[in-house]
Short mmCIF file of C-alpha atoms in Angstrom, two decimals:
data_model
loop_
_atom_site.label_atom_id
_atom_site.label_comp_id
_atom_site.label_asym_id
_atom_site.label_seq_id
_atom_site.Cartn_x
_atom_site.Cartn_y
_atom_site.Cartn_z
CA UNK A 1 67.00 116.21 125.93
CA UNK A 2 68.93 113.23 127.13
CA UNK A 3 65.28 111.09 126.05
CA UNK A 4 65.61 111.98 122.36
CA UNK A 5 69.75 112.02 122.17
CA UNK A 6 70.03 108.56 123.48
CA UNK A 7 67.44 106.34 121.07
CA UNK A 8 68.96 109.09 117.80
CA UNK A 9 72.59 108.33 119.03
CA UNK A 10 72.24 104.42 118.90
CA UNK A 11 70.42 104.43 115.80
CA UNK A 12 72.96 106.67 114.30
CA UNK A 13 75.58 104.33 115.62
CA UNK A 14 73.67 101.46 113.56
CA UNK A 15 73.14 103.72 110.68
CA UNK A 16 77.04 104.07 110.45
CA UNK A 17 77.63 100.12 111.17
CA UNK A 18 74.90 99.40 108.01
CA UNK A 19 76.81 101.78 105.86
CA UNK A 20 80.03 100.03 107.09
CA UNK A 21 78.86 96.91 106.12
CA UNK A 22 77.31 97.75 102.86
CA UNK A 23 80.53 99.13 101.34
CA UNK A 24 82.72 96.33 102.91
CA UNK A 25 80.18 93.64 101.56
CA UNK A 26 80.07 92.54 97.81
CA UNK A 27 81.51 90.51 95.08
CA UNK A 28 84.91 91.73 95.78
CA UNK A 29 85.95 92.18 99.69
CA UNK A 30 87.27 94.80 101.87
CA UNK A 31 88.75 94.53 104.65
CA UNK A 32 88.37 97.32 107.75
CA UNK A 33 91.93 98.15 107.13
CA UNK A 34 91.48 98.84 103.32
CA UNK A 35 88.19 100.79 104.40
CA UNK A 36 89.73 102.96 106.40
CA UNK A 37 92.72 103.84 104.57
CA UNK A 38 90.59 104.97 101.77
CA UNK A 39 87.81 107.05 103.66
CA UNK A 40 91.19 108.79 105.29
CA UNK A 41 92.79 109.63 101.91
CA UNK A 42 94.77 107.16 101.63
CA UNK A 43 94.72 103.10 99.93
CA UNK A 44 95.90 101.38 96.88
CA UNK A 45 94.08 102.34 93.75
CA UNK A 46 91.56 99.54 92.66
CA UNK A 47 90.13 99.23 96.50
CA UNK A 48 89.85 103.41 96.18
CA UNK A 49 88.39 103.22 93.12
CA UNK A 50 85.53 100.28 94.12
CA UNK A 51 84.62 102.12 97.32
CA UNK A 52 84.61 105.85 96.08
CA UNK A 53 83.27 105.37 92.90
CA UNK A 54 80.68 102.40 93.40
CA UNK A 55 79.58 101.32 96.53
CA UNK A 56 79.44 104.77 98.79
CA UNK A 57 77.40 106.62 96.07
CA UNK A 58 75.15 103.37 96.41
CA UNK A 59 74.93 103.17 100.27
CA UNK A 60 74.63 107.03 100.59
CA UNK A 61 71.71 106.56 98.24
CA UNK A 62 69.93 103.73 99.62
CA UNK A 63 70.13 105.60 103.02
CA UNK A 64 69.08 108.63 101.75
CA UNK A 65 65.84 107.09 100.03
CA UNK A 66 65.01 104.75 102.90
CA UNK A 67 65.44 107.95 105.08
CA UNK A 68 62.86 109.83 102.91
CA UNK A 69 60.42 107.48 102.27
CA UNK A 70 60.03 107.10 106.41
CA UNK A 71 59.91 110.65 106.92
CA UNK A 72 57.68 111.19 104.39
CA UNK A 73 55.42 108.11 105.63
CA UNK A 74 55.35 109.30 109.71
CA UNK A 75 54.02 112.95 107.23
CA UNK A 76 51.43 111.47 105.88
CA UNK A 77 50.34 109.46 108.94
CA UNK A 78 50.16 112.48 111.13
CA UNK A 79 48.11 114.44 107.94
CA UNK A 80 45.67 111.35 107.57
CA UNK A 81 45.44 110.26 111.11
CA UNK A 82 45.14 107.19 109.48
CA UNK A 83 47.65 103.88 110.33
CA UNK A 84 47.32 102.77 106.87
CA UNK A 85 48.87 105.99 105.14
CA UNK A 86 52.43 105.83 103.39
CA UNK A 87 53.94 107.94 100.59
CA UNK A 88 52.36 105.27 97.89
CA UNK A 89 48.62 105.75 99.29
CA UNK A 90 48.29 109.19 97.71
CA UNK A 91 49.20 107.76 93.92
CA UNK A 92 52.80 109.44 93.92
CA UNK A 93 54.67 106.74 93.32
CA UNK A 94 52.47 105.87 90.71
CA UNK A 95 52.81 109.11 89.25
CA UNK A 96 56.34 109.17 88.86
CA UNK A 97 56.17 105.67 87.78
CA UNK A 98 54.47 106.78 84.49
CA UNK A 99 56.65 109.50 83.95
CA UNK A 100 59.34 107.42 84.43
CA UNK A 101 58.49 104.85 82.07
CA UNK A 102 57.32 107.28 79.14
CA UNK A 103 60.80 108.65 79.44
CA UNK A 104 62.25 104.87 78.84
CA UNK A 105 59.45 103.80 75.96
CA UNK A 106 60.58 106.71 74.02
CA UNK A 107 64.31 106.40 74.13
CA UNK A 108 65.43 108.93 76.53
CA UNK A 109 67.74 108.62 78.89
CA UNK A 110 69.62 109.14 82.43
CA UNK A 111 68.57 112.71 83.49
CA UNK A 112 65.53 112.76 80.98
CA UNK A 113 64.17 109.67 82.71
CA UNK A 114 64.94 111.30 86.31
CA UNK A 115 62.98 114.68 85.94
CA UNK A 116 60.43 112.50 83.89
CA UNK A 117 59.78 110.49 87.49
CA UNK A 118 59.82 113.84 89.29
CA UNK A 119 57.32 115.90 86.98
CA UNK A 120 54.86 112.95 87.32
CA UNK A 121 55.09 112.55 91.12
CA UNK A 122 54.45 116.42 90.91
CA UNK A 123 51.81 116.11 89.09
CA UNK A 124 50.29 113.95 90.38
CA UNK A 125 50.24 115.17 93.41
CA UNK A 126 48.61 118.44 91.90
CA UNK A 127 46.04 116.16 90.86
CA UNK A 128 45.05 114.35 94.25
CA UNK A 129 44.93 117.70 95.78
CA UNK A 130 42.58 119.61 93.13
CA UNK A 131 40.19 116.21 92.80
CA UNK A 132 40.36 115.93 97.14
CA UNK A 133 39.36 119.93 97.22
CA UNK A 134 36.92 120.18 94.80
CA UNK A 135 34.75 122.95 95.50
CA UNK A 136 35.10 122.92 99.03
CA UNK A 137 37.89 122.23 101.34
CA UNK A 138 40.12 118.86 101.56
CA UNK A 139 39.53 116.51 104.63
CA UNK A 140 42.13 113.84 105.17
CA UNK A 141 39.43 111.53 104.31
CA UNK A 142 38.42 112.80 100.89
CA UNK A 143 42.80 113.31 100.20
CA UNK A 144 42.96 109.92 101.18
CA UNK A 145 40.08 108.01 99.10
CA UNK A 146 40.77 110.31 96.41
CA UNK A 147 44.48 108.92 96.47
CA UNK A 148 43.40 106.00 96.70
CA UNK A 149 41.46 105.94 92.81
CA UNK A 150 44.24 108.09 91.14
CA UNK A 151 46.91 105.59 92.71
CA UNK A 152 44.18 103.03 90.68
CA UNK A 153 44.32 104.54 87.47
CA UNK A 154 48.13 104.96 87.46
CA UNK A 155 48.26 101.30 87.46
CA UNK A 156 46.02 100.67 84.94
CA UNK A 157 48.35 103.27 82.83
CA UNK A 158 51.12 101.61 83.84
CA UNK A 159 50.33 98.20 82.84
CA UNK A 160 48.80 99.47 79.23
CA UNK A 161 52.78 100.92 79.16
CA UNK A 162 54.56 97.80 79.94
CA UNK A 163 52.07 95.59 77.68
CA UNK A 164 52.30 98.06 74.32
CA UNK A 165 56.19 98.49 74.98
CA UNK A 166 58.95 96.98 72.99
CA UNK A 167 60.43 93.59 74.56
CA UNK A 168 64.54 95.31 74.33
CA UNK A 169 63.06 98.43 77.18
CA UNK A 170 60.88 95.62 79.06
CA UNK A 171 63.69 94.60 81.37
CA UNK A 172 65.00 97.84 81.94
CA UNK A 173 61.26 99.10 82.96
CA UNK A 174 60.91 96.50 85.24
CA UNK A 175 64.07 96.92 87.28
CA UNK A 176 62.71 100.30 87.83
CA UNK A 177 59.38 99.52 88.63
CA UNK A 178 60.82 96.93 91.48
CA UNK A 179 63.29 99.87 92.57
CA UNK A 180 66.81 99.53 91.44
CA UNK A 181 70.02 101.51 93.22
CA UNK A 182 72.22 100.04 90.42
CA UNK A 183 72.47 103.56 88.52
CA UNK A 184 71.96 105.58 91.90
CA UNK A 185 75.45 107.56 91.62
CA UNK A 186 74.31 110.92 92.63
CA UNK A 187 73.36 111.14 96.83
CA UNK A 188 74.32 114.50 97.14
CA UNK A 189 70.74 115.14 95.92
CA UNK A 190 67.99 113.53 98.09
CA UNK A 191 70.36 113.80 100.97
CA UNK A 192 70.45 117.56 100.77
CA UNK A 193 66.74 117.30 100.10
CA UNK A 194 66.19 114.82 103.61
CA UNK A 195 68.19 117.25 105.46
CA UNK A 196 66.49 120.30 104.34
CA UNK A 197 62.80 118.88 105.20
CA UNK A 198 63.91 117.21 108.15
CA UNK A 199 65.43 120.99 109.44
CA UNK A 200 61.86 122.18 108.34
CA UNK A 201 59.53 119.89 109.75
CA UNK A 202 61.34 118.80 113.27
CA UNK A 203 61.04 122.44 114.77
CA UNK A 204 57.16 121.68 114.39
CA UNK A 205 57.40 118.71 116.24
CA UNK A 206 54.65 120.07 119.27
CA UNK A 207 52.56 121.40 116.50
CA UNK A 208 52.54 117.66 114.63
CA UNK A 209 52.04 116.14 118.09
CA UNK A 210 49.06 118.33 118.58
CA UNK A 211 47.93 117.75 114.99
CA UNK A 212 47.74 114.73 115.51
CA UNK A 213 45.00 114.69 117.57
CA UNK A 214 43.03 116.28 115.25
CA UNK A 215 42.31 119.55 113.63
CA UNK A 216 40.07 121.27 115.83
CA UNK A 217 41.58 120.59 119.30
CA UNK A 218 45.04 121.70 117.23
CA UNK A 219 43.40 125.02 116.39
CA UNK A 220 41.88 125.35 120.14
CA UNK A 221 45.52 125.21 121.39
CA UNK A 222 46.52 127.83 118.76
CA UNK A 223 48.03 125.55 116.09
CA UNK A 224 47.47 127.67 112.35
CA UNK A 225 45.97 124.01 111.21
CA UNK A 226 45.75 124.91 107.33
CA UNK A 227 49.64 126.03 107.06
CA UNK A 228 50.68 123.02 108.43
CA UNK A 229 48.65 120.90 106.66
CA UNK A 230 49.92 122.33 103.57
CA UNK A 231 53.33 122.09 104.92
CA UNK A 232 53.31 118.42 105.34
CA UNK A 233 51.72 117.54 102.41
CA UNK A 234 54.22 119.54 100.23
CA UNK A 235 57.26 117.99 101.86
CA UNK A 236 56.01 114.79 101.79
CA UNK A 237 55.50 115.24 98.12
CA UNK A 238 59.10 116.28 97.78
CA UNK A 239 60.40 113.60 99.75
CA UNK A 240 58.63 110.64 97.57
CA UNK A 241 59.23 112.34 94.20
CA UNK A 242 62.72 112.98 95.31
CA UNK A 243 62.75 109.10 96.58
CA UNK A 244 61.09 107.68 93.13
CA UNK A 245 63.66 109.69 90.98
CA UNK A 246 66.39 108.17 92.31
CA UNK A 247 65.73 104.87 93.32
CA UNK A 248 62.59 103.66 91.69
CA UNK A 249 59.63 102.34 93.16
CA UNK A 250 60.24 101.27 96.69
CA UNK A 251 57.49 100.42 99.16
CA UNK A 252 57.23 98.86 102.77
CA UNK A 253 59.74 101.24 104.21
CA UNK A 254 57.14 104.00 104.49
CA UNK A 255 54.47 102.32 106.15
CA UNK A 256 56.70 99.99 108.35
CA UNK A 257 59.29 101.85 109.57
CA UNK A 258 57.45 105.12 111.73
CA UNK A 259 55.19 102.18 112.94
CA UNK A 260 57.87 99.98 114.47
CA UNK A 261 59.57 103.30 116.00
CA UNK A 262 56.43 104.22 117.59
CA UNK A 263 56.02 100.91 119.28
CA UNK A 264 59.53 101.88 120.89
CA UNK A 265 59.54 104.99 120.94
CA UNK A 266 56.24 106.53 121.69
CA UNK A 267 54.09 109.08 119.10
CA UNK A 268 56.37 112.28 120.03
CA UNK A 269 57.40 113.35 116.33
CA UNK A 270 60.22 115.23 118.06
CA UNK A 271 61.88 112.13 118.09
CA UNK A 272 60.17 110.05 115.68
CA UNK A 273 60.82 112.23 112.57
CA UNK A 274 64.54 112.19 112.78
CA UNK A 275 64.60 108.62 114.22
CA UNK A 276 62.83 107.53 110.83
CA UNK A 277 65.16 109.21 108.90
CA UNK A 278 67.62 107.32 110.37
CA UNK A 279 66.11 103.98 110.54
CA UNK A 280 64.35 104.11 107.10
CA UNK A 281 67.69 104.70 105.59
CA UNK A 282 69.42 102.29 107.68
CA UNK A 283 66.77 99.41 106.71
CA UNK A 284 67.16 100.18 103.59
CA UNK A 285 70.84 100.51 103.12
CA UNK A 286 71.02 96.56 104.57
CA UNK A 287 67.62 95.66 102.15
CA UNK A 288 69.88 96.52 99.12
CA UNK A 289 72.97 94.93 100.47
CA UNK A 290 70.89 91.29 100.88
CA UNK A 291 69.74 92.07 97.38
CA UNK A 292 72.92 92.42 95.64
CA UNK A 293 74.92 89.93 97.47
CA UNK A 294 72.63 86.84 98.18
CA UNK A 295 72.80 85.29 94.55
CA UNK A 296 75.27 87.34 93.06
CA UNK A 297 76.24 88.13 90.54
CA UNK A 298 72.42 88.55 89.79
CA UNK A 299 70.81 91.49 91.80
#
């Protein structure tokens, strides 16, 4: 126990130190004192009003999204036994993208544009999995090649969107597209929704560490192999749509991040599927700091 409390419990620390930082950090100042007065009920109204309203939604976001984009990546990695899988391998991202941006090229709006991004990441993963089955059953080679052309032909779709739309929504489509926090003012969301997979998935820590070394010496041990493959690849569905809705298109995080914790931590996803949710959110939450403070006012 004291082997997975100690790595979680210093990455938490830095997880609270990034967050710290994020909210303290911007065009306008605060100072610890001012910090802490506010997060204890207290402070003058316009540092209450820039921290509460504006930059804690924002860092609780950015954590939240880094945190599911890592989970969802260390998933997919154990699913594919493959190095190379992340959340954007299986087309999902793309998926959302083009819901996402048919929401935008006809007008719509906020929430419209939201559950746009989350019925095409759903979709499309729908469509990876009936292509990869076929008339047989899936292998994580097939799920992954066949993620592989439908992440393809988003793209395509995506740039026929952006070249046919008007030049007043091109901005706008392109912020998203690059991933933008600016209108993230709702965590409560994808944090519930990291929390909730993260209590599913880390009680089947043996199982995934069994998993992944493959299917049939998993079943020899008396792992139910199809369940859990299903399980992962639903909740790492969840986790990216749930990531794309609210933040945009973000990649790097995860690919990088279960990959760097293994090369400090070792392969037990006891520990490495709560340390990514931790670290991918903490990367993040400093990735979107740089990027709104290095030439500000721009972001």
């Amino acid at each position: 126990m004291r082997q997975l409390s100690l790595p979680l419990g210093l990455l938490l620390a830095a997880s609270l130190a990034a967050l710290a930082l994020s909210i303290s950090v911007g065009s306008v100042g605060v100072t610890p004192g001012e910090l802490w007065a506010v997060l204890t009920g207290g402070g003058e109204a316009l540092p209450r009003t820039l921290i509460l309203d504006l930059r804690v939604p924002r860092s609780l976001s950015a954590f939240a999204v880094g945190g599911l984009l890592a989970v969802a990546g260390a998933l997919m990695q154990v699913l594919l036994r493959n190095p190379l899988a992340d959340p954007y391998v299986l087309g999902l991202s793309g998926g959302a993208s083009v819901g996402a941006l048919a929401a935008m090229l006809t007008g719509l709006g906020g929430l419209a544009i939201s559950g746009s991004a989350f019925g095409g990441a759903l979709a499309s993963t729908l469509l990876v999995f009936g292509l990869a089955h076929g008339t047989g059953s899936w292998t994580p080679s097939r799920l992954l090649l066949t993620g592989v052309v439908v992440a393809a032909g988003w793209g395509a779709v995506i740039t026929l969107m952006l070249a046919v739309s008007p030049a007043d929504r091109l901005p706008g489509m392109l912020y998203w597209l690059m991933g933008d926090l600016s209108y993230a003012r709702t965590p409560w969301p994808p944090l519930a929704m990291l929390l909730a997979v993260c209590l599913l998935v880390i009680p089947l820590g043996r199982s995934l560490n069994v998993l992944a070394r493959g299917p049939l010496q998993a079943a020899a041990l008396g792992v139910a192999v199809r369940p859990l493959e299903w399980t992962i690849y639903v909740a790492a569905s969840l986790l990216t749509a749930m990531a794309v809705t609210t933040a945009g298109s973000i990649g790097f995080v995860g690919l990088v991040v279960p990959h760097m914790l293994r090369l400090v931590l070792g392969n037990d996803q006891r520990l490495i599927l709560p340390a990514c949710a931790l670290a991918g959110g903490t990367l993040l939450v400093l990735a979107d700091t740089l990027a709104r403070t290095l030439i500000a006012p721009e972001q």
